[in-house]
Coordinates of C-alpha atoms and ligand atoms in Angstrom, one line a residue:
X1 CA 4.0 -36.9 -0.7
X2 CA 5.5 -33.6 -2.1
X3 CA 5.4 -30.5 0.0
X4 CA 2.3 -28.3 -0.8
X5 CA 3.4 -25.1 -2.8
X6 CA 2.2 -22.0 -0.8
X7 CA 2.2 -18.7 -1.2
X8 CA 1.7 -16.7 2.2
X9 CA 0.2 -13.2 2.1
X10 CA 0.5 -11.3 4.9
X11 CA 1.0 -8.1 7.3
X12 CA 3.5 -9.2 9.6
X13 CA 2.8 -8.9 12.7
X14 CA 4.3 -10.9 15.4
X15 CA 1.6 -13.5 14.6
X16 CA 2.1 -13.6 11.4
X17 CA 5.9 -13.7 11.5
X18 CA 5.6 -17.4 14.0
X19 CA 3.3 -18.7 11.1
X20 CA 5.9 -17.8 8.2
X21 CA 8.6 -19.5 10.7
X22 CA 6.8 -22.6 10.7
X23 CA 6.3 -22.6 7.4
X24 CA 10.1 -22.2 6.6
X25 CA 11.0 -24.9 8.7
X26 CA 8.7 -27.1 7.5
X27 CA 10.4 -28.2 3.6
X28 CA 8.8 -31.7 3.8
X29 CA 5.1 -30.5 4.0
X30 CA 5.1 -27.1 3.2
X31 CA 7.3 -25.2 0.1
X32 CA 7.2 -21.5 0.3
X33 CA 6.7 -20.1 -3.4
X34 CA 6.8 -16.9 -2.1
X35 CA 5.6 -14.0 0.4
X36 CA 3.2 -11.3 -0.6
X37 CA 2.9 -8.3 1.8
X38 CA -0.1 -6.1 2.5
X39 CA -0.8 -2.8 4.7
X40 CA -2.6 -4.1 7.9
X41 CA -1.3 -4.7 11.3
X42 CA 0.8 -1.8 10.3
X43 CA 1.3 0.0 6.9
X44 CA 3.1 -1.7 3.9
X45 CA 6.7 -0.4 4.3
X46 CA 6.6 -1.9 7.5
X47 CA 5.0 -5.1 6.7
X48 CA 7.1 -5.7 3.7
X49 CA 10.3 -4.6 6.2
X50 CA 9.0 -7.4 9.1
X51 CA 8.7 -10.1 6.0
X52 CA 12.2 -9.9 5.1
X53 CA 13.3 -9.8 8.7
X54 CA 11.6 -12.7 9.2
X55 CA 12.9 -14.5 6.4
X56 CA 16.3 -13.9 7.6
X57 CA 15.7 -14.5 10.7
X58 CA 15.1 -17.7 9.6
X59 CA 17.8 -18.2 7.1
X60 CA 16.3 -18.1 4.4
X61 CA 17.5 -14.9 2.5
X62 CA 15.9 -16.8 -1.1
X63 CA 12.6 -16.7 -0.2
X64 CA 11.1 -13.7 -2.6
X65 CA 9.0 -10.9 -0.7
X66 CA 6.9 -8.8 -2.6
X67 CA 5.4 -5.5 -2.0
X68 CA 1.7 -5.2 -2.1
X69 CA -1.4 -3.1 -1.5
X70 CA -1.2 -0.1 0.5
X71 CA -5.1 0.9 0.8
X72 CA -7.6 -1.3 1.5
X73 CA -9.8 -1.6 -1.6
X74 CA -12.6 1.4 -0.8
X75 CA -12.0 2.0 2.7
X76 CA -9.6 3.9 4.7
X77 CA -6.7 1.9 6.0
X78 CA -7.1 0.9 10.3
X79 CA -4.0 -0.5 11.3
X80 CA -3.3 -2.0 15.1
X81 CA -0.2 -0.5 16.6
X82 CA -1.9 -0.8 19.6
X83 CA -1.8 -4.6 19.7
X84 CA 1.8 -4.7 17.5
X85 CA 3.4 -1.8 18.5
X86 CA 4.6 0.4 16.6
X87 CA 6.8 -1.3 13.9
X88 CA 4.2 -4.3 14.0
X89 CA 7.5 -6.5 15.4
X90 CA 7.7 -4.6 19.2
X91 CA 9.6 -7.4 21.4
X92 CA 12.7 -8.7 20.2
X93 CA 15.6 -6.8 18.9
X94 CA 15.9 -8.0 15.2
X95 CA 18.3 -6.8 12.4
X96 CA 17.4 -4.4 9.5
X97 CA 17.0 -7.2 6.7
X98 CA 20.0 -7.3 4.3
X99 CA 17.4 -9.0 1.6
X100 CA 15.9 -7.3 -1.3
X101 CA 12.3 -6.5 -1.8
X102 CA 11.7 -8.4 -5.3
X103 CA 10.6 -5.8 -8.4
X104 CA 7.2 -6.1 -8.9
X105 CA 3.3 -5.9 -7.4
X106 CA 2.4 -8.6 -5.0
X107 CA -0.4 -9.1 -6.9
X108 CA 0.7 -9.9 -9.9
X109 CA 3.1 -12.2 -8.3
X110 CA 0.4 -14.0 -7.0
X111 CA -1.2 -14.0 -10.9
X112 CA 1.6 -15.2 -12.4
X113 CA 2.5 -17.9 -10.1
X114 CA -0.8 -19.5 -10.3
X115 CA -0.9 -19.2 -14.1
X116 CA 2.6 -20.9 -14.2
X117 CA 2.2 -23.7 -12.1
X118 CA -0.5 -26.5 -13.1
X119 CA -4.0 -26.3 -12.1
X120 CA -4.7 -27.0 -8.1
X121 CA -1.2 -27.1 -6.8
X122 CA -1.2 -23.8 -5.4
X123 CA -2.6 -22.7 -1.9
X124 CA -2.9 -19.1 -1.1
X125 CA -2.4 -18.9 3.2
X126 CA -4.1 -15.7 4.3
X127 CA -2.8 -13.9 7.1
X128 CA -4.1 -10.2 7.0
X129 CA -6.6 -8.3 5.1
X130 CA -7.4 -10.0 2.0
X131 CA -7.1 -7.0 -0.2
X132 CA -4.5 -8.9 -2.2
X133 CA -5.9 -12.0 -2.9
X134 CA -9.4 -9.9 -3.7
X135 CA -7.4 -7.4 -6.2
X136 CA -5.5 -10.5 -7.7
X137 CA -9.3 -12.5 -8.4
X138 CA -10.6 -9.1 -9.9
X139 CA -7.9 -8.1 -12.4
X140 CA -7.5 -11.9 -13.5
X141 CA -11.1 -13.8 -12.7
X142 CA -9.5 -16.9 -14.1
X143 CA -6.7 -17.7 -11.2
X144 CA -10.2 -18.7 -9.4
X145 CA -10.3 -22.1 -11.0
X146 CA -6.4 -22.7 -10.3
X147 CA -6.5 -21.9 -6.7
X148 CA -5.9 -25.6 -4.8
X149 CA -7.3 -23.7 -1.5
X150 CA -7.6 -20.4 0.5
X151 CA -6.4 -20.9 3.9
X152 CA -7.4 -17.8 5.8
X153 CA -7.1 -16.0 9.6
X154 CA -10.1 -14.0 9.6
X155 CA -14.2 -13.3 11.3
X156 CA -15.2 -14.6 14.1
X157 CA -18.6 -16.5 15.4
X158 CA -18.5 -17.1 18.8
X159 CA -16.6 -14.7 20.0
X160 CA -18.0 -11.8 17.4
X161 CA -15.1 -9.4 17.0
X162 CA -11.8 -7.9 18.3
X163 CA -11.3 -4.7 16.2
X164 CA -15.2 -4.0 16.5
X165 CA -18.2 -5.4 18.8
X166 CA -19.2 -7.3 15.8
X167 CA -16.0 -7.9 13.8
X168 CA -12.4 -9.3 13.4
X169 CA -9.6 -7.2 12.9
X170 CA -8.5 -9.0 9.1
X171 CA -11.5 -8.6 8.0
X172 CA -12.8 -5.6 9.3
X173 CA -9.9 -3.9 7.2
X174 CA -11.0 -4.7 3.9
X175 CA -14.6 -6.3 4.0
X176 CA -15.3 -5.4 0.3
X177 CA -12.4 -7.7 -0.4
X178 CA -13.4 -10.5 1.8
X179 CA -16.8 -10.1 0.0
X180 CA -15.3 -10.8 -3.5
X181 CA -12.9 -13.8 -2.0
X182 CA -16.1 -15.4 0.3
X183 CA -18.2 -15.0 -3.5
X184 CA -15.6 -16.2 -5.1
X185 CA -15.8 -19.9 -5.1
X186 CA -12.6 -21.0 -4.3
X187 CA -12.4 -23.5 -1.8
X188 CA -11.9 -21.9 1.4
X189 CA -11.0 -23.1 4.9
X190 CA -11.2 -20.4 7.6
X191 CA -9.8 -19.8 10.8
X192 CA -11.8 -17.3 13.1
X193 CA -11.2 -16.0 16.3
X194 CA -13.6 -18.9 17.8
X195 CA -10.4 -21.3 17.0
X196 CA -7.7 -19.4 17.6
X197 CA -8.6 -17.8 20.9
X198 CA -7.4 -21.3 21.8
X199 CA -4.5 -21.3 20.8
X200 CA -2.9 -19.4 23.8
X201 CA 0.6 -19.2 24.5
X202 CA 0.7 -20.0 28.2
X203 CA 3.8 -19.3 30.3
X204 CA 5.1 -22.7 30.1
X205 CA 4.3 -22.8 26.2
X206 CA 5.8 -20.2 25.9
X207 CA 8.9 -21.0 28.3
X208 CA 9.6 -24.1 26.1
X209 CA 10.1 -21.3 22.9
X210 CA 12.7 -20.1 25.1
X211 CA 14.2 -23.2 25.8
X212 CA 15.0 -23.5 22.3
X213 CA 18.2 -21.1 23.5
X214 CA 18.8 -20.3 19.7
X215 CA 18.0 -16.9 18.1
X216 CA 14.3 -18.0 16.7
X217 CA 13.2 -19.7 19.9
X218 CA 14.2 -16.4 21.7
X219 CA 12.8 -14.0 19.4
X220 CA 9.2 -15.8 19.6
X221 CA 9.6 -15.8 23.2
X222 CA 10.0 -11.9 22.8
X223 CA 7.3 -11.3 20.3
X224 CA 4.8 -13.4 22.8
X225 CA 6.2 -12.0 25.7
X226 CA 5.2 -8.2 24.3
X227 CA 1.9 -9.0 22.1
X228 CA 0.8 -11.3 24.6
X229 CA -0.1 -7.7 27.3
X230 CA -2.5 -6.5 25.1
X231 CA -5.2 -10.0 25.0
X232 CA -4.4 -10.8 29.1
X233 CA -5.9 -7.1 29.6
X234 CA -8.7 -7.6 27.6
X235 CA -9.8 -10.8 28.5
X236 CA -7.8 -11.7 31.5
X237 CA -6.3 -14.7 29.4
X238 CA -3.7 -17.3 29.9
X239 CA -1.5 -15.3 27.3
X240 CA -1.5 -14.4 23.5
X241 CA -3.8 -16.1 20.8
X242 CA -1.2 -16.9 18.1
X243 CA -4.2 -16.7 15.2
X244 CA -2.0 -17.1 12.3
X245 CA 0.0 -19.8 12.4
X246 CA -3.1 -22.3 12.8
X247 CA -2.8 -21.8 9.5
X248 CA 0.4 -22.8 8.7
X249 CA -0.2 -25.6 11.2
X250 CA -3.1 -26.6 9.2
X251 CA -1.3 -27.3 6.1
X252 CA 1.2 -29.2 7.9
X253 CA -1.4 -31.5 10.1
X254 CA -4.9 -30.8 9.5
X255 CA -6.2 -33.4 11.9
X256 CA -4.9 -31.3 14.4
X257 CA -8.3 -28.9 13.9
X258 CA -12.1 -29.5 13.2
X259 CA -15.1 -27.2 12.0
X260 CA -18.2 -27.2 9.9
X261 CA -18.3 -26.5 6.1
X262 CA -20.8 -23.8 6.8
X263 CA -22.3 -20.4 4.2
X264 CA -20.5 -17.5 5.4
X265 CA -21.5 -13.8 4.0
X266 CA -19.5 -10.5 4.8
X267 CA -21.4 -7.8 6.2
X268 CA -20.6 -4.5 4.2
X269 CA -23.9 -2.4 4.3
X270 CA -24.1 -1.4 7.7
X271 CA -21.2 0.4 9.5
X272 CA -22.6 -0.7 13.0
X273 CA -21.9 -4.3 12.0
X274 CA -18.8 -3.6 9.1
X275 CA -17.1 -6.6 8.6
X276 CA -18.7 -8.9 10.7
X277 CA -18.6 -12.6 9.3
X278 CA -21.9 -13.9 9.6
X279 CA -21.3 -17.6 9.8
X280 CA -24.4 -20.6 9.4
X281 CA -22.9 -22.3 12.1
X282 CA -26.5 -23.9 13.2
X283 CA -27.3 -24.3 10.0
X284 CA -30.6 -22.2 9.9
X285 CA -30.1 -20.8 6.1
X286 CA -30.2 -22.3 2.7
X287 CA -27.3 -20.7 1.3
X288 CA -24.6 -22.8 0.4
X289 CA -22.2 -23.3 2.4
X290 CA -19.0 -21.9 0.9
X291 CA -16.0 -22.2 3.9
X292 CA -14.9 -24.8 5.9
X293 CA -14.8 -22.6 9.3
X294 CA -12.8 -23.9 12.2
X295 CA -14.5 -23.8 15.8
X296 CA -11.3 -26.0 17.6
X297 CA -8.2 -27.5 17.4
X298 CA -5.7 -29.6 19.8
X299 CA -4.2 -26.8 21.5
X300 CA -1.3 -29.5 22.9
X301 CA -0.5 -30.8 19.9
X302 CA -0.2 -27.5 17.8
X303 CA 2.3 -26.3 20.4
X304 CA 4.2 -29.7 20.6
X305 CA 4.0 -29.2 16.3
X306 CA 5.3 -25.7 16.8
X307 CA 7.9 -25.8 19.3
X308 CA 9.7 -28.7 17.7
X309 CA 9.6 -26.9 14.3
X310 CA 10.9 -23.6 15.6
X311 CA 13.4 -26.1 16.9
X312 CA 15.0 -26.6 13.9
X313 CA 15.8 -23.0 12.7
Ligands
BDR401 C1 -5.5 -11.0 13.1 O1 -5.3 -9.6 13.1 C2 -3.9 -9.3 13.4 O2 -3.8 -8.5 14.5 C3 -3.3 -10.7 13.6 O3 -2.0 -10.7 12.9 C4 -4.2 -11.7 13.0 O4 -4.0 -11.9 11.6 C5 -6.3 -11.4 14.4 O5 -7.5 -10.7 14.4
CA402 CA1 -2.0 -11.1 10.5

């Protein structure tokens, strides 16, 4: 089978930046059309910055980066230097990227590549706010029929919210544009805090990154080693939930996860409950269910997946 044509957009983050490493090291399932940044974890200059650090720290110099939105679509932006630090990439000590930024809006990049290619080919992996993808479906409606799927880190069910009481940090950013993108009819699969608060690097997970003894095994070592103080303090856990690339992982072996196709709405009325993702996980609704939403995956097997990826960088 040919690789699946992705685009990643994304606010890297040292989560983010382990999911676009899998995805570059994975040719024969995954192939990387491009990377579209966004202002979250930290703001835009510094997303776009990690993205191309990334992409060099992985060899990959061709893969085109562009620069996207800066501002959430009505709201102020909230960023989370308090989980990331403060250049979104605290932990290892990477390069300044040589790479260009490509001319040209993110979202118009992610436009023009889904009018290009054929109908269904392309899948759109979420990894931030979704202010991109929301801005892309409002200024060309059409792209929503074209989209193969929406693979997404964002919400929560279980385990409510991180940013908030009652919300997730992605889409607690920009819930007007999570509105637009869980209305929008695309297929969407998402994975919520319930599934990836399982996916916990563990010293010895986290050990065998290191083991790697190359520059990318390292450097994810380092990233986990410093994001990982902020979740053991808050919930005395095993060590750090790496959300985003249970995406990546997904494209790569789905079997590897399970959840329920399920309606999920965006709360944006009440700033109490902003963002929250209010998920029919019990099924007690008649709306349509409109997400496949992930409640677990084989944590074993994702890091066996990951590790041996990684290992090839
Ligand atoms: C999400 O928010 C960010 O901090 C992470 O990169 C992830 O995408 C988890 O809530
Ligand atoms: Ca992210």
């Amino acid at each position: 089978m040919s690789p699946r044509k992705i685009i990643i957009d994304t606010d890297p983050g040292q989560d983010d930046a382990v999911a676009i490493l899998l995805a570059l090291a994975s040719p024969e399932e995954i192939d990387v059309l491009g990377i579209s940044c966004v202002a979250g974890n930290v703001p835009l200059a510094l997303t776009c910055k990690n993205a191309l650090i990334i992409c060099e720290l992985a060899g990959r110099p061709d893969v085109p980066v562009y620069a996207g939105s800066e501002q959430p679509i009505s709201r102020r932006l909230v960023t989370a230097e308090h989980v990331h630090g403060e250049t979104g990439l605290n932990g290892p000590v990477l390069p300044d990227p040589k790479m260009p930024l490509q001319d040209g809006h993110a979202v118009d990049f992610i436009i023009d590549t889904l009018r290009r290619e054929p109908p269904n080919t392309v899948t759109l992996c979420a990894l931030g706010p979704l202010t991109n993808v929301a801005k892309a479906l409002q200024k060309a409606p059409e792209i929503a029929d074209r989209i193969q799927e929406l693979v997404l880190m964002g919400g929560a069910y279980f385990e409510v919210g991180n940013i908030t009481p009652t919300a997730e940090f992605n889409i607690y950013v920009d819930p007007q544009a999570a509105e637009i993108v869980f209305k929008s009819g695309i297929p969407i699969v998402v994975f919520p805090l319930d599934v990836t608060h399982k996916a916990l690097v563990t010293k010895p997970r986290n050990d065998a990154f290191r083991a790697l003894a190359t520059p990318v095994g390292n450097a994810v070592a380092e990233m986990t080693d410093f994001f990982e103080r902020f979740d053991k303090s808050k919930y005395d856990s095993e060590g750090a939930p790496l959300h985003d690339p249970c995406v990546t992982a997904y494209i790569i072996a789905s079997d590897i996860f399970s959840g329920r196709h399920v309606n999920v709405e965006i709360e944006t009325g009440s700033e109490l409950t902003m963002g929250m993702t209010v998920a029919d996980w019990w099924d007690v609704t008649d709306r349509p269910a409109n997400a496949l939403f992930i409640g677990d995956l084989d944590a074993d097997r994702f890091f066996d997946l990951l590790t041996a990826r990684l290992a090839r960088l």
